[in-house]
Tab-separated table of C-alpha atoms in Angstrom:
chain	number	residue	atom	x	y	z
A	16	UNK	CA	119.315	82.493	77.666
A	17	UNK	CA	117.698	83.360	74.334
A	18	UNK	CA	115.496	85.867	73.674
A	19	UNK	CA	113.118	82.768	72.483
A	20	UNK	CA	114.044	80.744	74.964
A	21	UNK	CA	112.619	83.767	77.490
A	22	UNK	CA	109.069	83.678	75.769
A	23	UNK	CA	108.414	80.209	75.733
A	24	UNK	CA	109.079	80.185	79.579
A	25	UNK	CA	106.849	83.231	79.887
A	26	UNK	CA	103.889	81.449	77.657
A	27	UNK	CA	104.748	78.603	79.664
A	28	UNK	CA	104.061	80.358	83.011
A	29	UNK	CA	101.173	82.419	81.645
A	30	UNK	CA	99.523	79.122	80.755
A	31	UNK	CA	100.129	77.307	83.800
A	32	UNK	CA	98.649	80.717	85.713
A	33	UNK	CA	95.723	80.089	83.365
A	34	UNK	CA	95.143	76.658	84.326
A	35	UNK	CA	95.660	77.510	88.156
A	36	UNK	CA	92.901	79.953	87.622
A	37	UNK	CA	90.711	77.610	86.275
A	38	UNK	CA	91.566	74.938	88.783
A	39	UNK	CA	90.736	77.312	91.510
A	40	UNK	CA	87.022	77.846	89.974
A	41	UNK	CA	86.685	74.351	89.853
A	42	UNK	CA	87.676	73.369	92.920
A	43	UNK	CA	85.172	76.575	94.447
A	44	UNK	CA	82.689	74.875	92.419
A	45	UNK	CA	83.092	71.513	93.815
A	46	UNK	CA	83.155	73.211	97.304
A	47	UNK	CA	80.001	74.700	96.695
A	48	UNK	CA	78.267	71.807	95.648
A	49	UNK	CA	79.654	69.684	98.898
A	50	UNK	CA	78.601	72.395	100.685
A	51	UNK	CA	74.871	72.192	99.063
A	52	UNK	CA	74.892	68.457	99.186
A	53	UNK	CA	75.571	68.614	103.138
A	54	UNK	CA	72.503	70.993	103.752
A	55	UNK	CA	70.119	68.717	101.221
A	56	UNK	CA	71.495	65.312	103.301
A	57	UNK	CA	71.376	67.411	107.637
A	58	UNK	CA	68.111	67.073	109.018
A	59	UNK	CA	66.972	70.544	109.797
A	60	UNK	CA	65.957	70.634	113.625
A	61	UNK	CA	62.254	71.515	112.618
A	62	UNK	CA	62.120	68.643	109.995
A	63	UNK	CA	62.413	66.035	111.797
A	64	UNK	CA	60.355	62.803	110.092
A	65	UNK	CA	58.090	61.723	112.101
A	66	UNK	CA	59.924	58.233	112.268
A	67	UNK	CA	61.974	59.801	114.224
A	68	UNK	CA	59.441	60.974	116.567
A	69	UNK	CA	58.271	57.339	116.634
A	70	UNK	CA	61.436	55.854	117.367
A	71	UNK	CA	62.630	58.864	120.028
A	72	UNK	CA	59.016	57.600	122.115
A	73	UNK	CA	60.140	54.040	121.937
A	74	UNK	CA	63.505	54.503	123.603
A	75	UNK	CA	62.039	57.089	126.014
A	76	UNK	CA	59.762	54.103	126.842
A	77	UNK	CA	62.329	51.986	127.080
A	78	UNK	CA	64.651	53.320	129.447
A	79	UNK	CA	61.489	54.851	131.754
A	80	UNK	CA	61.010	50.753	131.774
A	81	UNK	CA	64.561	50.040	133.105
């Protein structure tokens, strides 16, 4: 193997490192933001609409009924 042949494997595997790297930081990114999009879309236990409420009497009524 040439000595030129040797560098442009090592440029070649110092750019692909590179664009692992910034892969990696994307994909972290994306996590992140599925992560934030989760906790924006869960109901938190003490915000619950009061729809909910509405609807939770109704089928309490309900099956008391039956």
């Amino acid at each position: 193997m040439s000595i030129e042949h040797e560098q442009r494997c090592e440029r070649t595997i110092v750019t692909t490192v590179h664009e692992i790297d910034g892969l990696k930081r994307q994909l972290a990114e994306a996590l992140a933001a599925i992560e934030r999009a989760r906790e924006l879309c869960t109901p938190h236990p003490f915000r619950i609409p009061l729809a909910d409420f509405a609807l939770r009497g109704e089928v309490l009524a309900a099956l008391a009924m039956s």
